[in-house]
């Protein structure tokens, strides 16, 4: 388990503790030679109020999108960017898994090989940020099509 403490977006003269703690377990990235790939894990949040992850960045990709997987009109599963971010209830969890919600790395800078460690920075709706690492592994599943409205 990796324990992540949020970093407040603004400083305080009183040195206040961060407003929330987030942990991630079993963080991993699907190895990929090019294009795009996904990151997964279980995020737990111990705050008293719901919070949303509104954006994620990684030096491994040109951009990272927050994706959900939905049933398309043709009956096939497809993934799409979710608007508004991922909300985690107070004392709750967010499961990022193949075939479900995930962080989508778009425009990989270089191949991600099994065993590589990928760094991420996430921004919350309260302005706090947190970072975490995920190890790449081979995975053949979750090959849904990508639905892009642009």
PDB file of C-alpha atoms in Angstrom:
ATOM      1  CA  UNK A   1       0.000   0.000   0.000  1.00  0.00           C
ATOM      2  CA  UNK A   2       1.201   3.516  -0.810  1.00  0.00           C
ATOM      3  CA  UNK A   3       0.054   6.303   1.498  1.00  0.00           C
ATOM      4  CA  UNK A   4      -0.396   9.616  -0.266  1.00  0.00           C
ATOM      5  CA  UNK A   5      -0.792  12.848   1.595  1.00  0.00           C
ATOM      6  CA  UNK A   6      -2.292  15.697  -0.324  1.00  0.00           C
ATOM      7  CA  UNK A   7      -0.328  18.872  -0.743  1.00  0.00           C
ATOM      8  CA  UNK A   8      -2.308  22.052  -0.246  1.00  0.00           C
ATOM      9  CA  UNK A   9      -2.384  24.318  -3.266  1.00  0.00           C
ATOM     10  CA  UNK A  10      -1.834  27.362  -1.101  1.00  0.00           C
ATOM     11  CA  UNK A  11       0.530  27.717   1.834  1.00  0.00           C
ATOM     12  CA  UNK A  12      -0.392  28.518   5.397  1.00  0.00           C
ATOM     13  CA  UNK A  13       1.626  30.476   7.910  1.00  0.00           C
ATOM     14  CA  UNK A  14       0.352  28.143  10.611  1.00  0.00           C
ATOM     15  CA  UNK A  15       1.664  25.012   8.852  1.00  0.00           C
ATOM     16  CA  UNK A  16      -1.728  23.337   8.847  1.00  0.00           C
ATOM     17  CA  UNK A  17      -1.922  19.646   8.095  1.00  0.00           C
ATOM     18  CA  UNK A  18      -3.248  18.614   4.676  1.00  0.00           C
ATOM     19  CA  UNK A  19      -7.023  18.499   4.427  1.00  0.00           C
ATOM     20  CA  UNK A  20      -7.267  14.863   3.391  1.00  0.00           C
ATOM     21  CA  UNK A  21      -5.318  11.647   3.119  1.00  0.00           C
ATOM     22  CA  UNK A  22      -5.613   9.369   0.142  1.00  0.00           C
ATOM     23  CA  UNK A  23      -4.108   5.908  -0.154  1.00  0.00           C
ATOM     24  CA  UNK A  24      -3.704   3.778  -3.241  1.00  0.00           C
ATOM     25  CA  UNK A  25      -3.304   0.021  -3.241  1.00  0.00           C
ATOM     26  CA  UNK A  26      -2.201  -2.203  -6.106  1.00  0.00           C
ATOM     27  CA  UNK A  27      -1.404   0.708  -8.450  1.00  0.00           C
ATOM     28  CA  UNK A  28      -0.322  -0.531 -11.872  1.00  0.00           C
ATOM     29  CA  UNK A  29      -0.125   0.508 -15.518  1.00  0.00           C
ATOM     30  CA  UNK A  30      -0.752  -1.668 -18.553  1.00  0.00           C
ATOM     31  CA  UNK A  31       2.562  -1.954 -20.461  1.00  0.00           C
ATOM     32  CA  UNK A  32       2.339  -0.529 -23.999  1.00  0.00           C
ATOM     33  CA  UNK A  33       4.689   0.070 -26.910  1.00  0.00           C
ATOM     34  CA  UNK A  34       2.981   3.243 -28.159  1.00  0.00           C
ATOM     35  CA  UNK A  35      -0.180   5.310 -28.329  1.00  0.00           C
ATOM     36  CA  UNK A  36      -2.178   4.994 -25.139  1.00  0.00           C
ATOM     37  CA  UNK A  37      -2.505   2.863 -22.044  1.00  0.00           C
ATOM     38  CA  UNK A  38      -4.316   2.828 -18.695  1.00  0.00           C
ATOM     39  CA  UNK A  39      -3.538   3.040 -14.975  1.00  0.00           C
ATOM     40  CA  UNK A  40      -5.431   1.182 -12.266  1.00  0.00           C
ATOM     41  CA  UNK A  41      -5.579   0.684  -8.500  1.00  0.00           C
ATOM     42  CA  UNK A  42      -7.847   1.271  -5.509  1.00  0.00           C
ATOM     43  CA  UNK A  43      -7.932   4.794  -4.090  1.00  0.00           C
ATOM     44  CA  UNK A  44      -9.205   5.221  -0.526  1.00  0.00           C
ATOM     45  CA  UNK A  45     -10.107   8.569   0.995  1.00  0.00           C
ATOM     46  CA  UNK A  46     -10.521   9.245   4.714  1.00  0.00           C
ATOM     47  CA  UNK A  47     -11.933  12.791   4.559  1.00  0.00           C
ATOM     48  CA  UNK A  48     -15.212  13.877   6.115  1.00  0.00           C
ATOM     49  CA  UNK A  49     -16.711  15.275   2.873  1.00  0.00           C
ATOM     50  CA  UNK A  50     -16.800  13.837  -0.660  1.00  0.00           C
ATOM     51  CA  UNK A  51     -13.968  14.938  -2.929  1.00  0.00           C
ATOM     52  CA  UNK A  52     -13.357  14.696  -6.667  1.00  0.00           C
ATOM     53  CA  UNK A  53     -10.233  13.970  -8.674  1.00  0.00           C
ATOM     54  CA  UNK A  54     -10.560  16.531 -11.468  1.00  0.00           C
ATOM     55  CA  UNK A  55      -7.354  15.956 -13.425  1.00  0.00           C
ATOM     56  CA  UNK A  56      -4.249  13.790 -13.603  1.00  0.00           C
ATOM     57  CA  UNK A  57      -0.894  14.320 -15.299  1.00  0.00           C
ATOM     58  CA  UNK A  58       2.111  12.067 -15.912  1.00  0.00           C
ATOM     59  CA  UNK A  59       5.498  12.704 -17.522  1.00  0.00           C
ATOM     60  CA  UNK A  60       4.939   9.403 -19.365  1.00  0.00           C
ATOM     61  CA  UNK A  61       2.197  10.853 -21.621  1.00  0.00           C
ATOM     62  CA  UNK A  62       1.175  14.040 -23.400  1.00  0.00           C
ATOM     63  CA  UNK A  63      -2.097  13.980 -21.436  1.00  0.00           C
ATOM     64  CA  UNK A  64      -4.034  11.836 -19.004  1.00  0.00           C
ATOM     65  CA  UNK A  65      -7.824  11.580 -19.156  1.00  0.00           C
ATOM     66  CA  UNK A  66     -10.228  10.259 -16.534  1.00  0.00           C
ATOM     67  CA  UNK A  67     -12.235   7.514 -18.250  1.00  0.00           C
ATOM     68  CA  UNK A  68     -15.332   5.494 -17.602  1.00  0.00           C
ATOM     69  CA  UNK A  69     -16.395   2.403 -19.518  1.00  0.00           C
ATOM     70  CA  UNK A  70     -19.961   2.296 -20.845  1.00  0.00           C
ATOM     71  CA  UNK A  71     -22.102   0.081 -23.048  1.00  0.00           C
ATOM     72  CA  UNK A  72     -22.281   1.480 -26.583  1.00  0.00           C
ATOM     73  CA  UNK A  73     -25.423   1.518 -28.705  1.00  0.00           C
ATOM     74  CA  UNK A  74     -24.014  -1.476 -30.608  1.00  0.00           C
ATOM     75  CA  UNK A  75     -23.774  -3.505 -27.386  1.00  0.00           C
ATOM     76  CA  UNK A  76     -19.984  -3.254 -27.236  1.00  0.00           C
ATOM     77  CA  UNK A  77     -18.150  -1.829 -24.237  1.00  0.00           C
ATOM     78  CA  UNK A  78     -16.365   1.446 -24.931  1.00  0.00           C
ATOM     79  CA  UNK A  79     -14.485   3.970 -22.874  1.00  0.00           C
ATOM     80  CA  UNK A  80     -14.965   7.710 -22.798  1.00  0.00           C
ATOM     81  CA  UNK A  81     -13.706  10.685 -20.833  1.00  0.00           C
ATOM     82  CA  UNK A  82     -15.872  11.438 -17.818  1.00  0.00           C
ATOM     83  CA  UNK A  83     -16.874  15.048 -17.195  1.00  0.00           C
ATOM     84  CA  UNK A  84     -16.498  16.503 -13.720  1.00  0.00           C
ATOM     85  CA  UNK A  85     -13.934  13.985 -12.535  1.00  0.00           C
ATOM     86  CA  UNK A  86     -14.156  10.973 -10.258  1.00  0.00           C
ATOM     87  CA  UNK A  87     -15.924  11.583  -6.943  1.00  0.00           C
ATOM     88  CA  UNK A  88     -14.845   9.651  -3.866  1.00  0.00           C
ATOM     89  CA  UNK A  89     -17.345   9.637  -1.017  1.00  0.00           C
ATOM     90  CA  UNK A  90     -16.259  10.540   2.518  1.00  0.00           C
ATOM     91  CA  UNK A  91     -14.540   7.482   3.919  1.00  0.00           C
ATOM     92  CA  UNK A  92     -14.952   5.788   0.532  1.00  0.00           C
ATOM     93  CA  UNK A  93     -13.004   4.120  -2.239  1.00  0.00           C
ATOM     94  CA  UNK A  94     -12.613   4.506  -5.982  1.00  0.00           C
ATOM     95  CA  UNK A  95     -11.807   1.314  -7.856  1.00  0.00           C
ATOM     96  CA  UNK A  96      -9.823   1.878 -11.054  1.00  0.00           C
ATOM     97  CA  UNK A  97      -9.889  -1.393 -12.975  1.00  0.00           C
ATOM     98  CA  UNK A  98      -9.703  -2.848 -16.477  1.00  0.00           C
ATOM     99  CA  UNK A  99     -13.151  -2.617 -18.050  1.00  0.00           C
ATOM    100  CA  UNK A 100     -14.178   0.117 -15.585  1.00  0.00           C
ATOM    101  CA  UNK A 101     -13.018   3.526 -14.403  1.00  0.00           C
ATOM    102  CA  UNK A 102      -9.345   4.248 -15.087  1.00  0.00           C
ATOM    103  CA  UNK A 103      -6.732   6.910 -15.819  1.00  0.00           C
ATOM    104  CA  UNK A 104      -6.009   6.897 -19.581  1.00  0.00           C
ATOM    105  CA  UNK A 105      -2.512   7.924 -20.680  1.00  0.00           C
ATOM    106  CA  UNK A 106      -2.778   9.446 -24.152  1.00  0.00           C
ATOM    107  CA  UNK A 107       0.171  10.089 -26.463  1.00  0.00           C
ATOM    108  CA  UNK A 108       2.838   8.056 -24.686  1.00  0.00           C
ATOM    109  CA  UNK A 109       6.230   9.773 -24.682  1.00  0.00           C
ATOM    110  CA  UNK A 110       8.036   6.421 -24.993  1.00  0.00           C
ATOM    111  CA  UNK A 111       7.132   2.756 -24.585  1.00  0.00           C
ATOM    112  CA  UNK A 112       6.131   1.632 -21.094  1.00  0.00           C
ATOM    113  CA  UNK A 113       7.754  -1.739 -20.457  1.00  0.00           C
ATOM    114  CA  UNK A 114       6.814  -4.277 -17.761  1.00  0.00           C
ATOM    115  CA  UNK A 115       8.574  -3.249 -14.547  1.00  0.00           C
ATOM    116  CA  UNK A 116       8.755   0.465 -15.428  1.00  0.00           C
ATOM    117  CA  UNK A 117       7.551   2.817 -12.680  1.00  0.00           C
ATOM    118  CA  UNK A 118       5.240   5.608 -13.860  1.00  0.00           C
ATOM    119  CA  UNK A 119       4.657   8.751 -11.762  1.00  0.00           C
ATOM    120  CA  UNK A 120       1.296  10.533 -11.610  1.00  0.00           C
ATOM    121  CA  UNK A 121       0.087  13.832 -10.132  1.00  0.00           C
ATOM    122  CA  UNK A 122      -3.633  14.220  -9.432  1.00  0.00           C
ATOM    123  CA  UNK A 123      -5.525  17.427  -8.697  1.00  0.00           C
ATOM    124  CA  UNK A 124      -8.571  17.452  -6.435  1.00  0.00           C
ATOM    125  CA  UNK A 125     -11.588  19.753  -6.658  1.00  0.00           C
ATOM    126  CA  UNK A 126     -10.425  21.604  -3.530  1.00  0.00           C
ATOM    127  CA  UNK A 127      -7.138  22.509  -5.252  1.00  0.00           C
ATOM    128  CA  UNK A 128      -4.987  19.996  -3.353  1.00  0.00           C
ATOM    129  CA  UNK A 129      -2.733  17.655  -5.315  1.00  0.00           C
ATOM    130  CA  UNK A 130      -1.183  14.276  -4.638  1.00  0.00           C
ATOM    131  CA  UNK A 131       1.370  12.113  -6.412  1.00  0.00           C
ATOM    132  CA  UNK A 132       1.723   8.368  -6.696  1.00  0.00           C
ATOM    133  CA  UNK A 133       3.662   5.746  -8.628  1.00  0.00           C
ATOM    134  CA  UNK A 134       2.408   2.689 -10.498  1.00  0.00           C
ATOM    135  CA  UNK A 135       4.446  -0.233 -11.822  1.00  0.00           C
ATOM    136  CA  UNK A 136       3.849  -1.398 -15.396  1.00  0.00           C
ATOM    137  CA  UNK A 137       2.883  -4.984 -16.127  1.00  0.00           C
ATOM    138  CA  UNK A 138       1.778  -7.021 -19.126  1.00  0.00           C
ATOM    139  CA  UNK A 139      -1.985  -7.339 -19.481  1.00  0.00           C
ATOM    140  CA  UNK A 140      -3.938  -8.581 -22.507  1.00  0.00           C
ATOM    141  CA  UNK A 141      -7.499  -7.672 -21.455  1.00  0.00           C
ATOM    142  CA  UNK A 142      -9.638  -4.525 -21.371  1.00  0.00           C
ATOM    143  CA  UNK A 143      -9.315  -3.634 -25.034  1.00  0.00           C
ATOM    144  CA  UNK A 144     -12.488  -1.564 -25.277  1.00  0.00           C
ATOM    145  CA  UNK A 145     -12.868   0.900 -28.119  1.00  0.00           C
ATOM    146  CA  UNK A 146     -12.314   4.576 -27.396  1.00  0.00           C
ATOM    147  CA  UNK A 147     -15.237   6.961 -27.862  1.00  0.00           C
ATOM    148  CA  UNK A 148     -14.132  10.556 -28.465  1.00  0.00           C
ATOM    149  CA  UNK A 149     -16.773  13.220 -29.130  1.00  0.00           C
ATOM    150  CA  UNK A 150     -14.221  15.643 -30.586  1.00  0.00           C
TER     151      UNK A 150
END
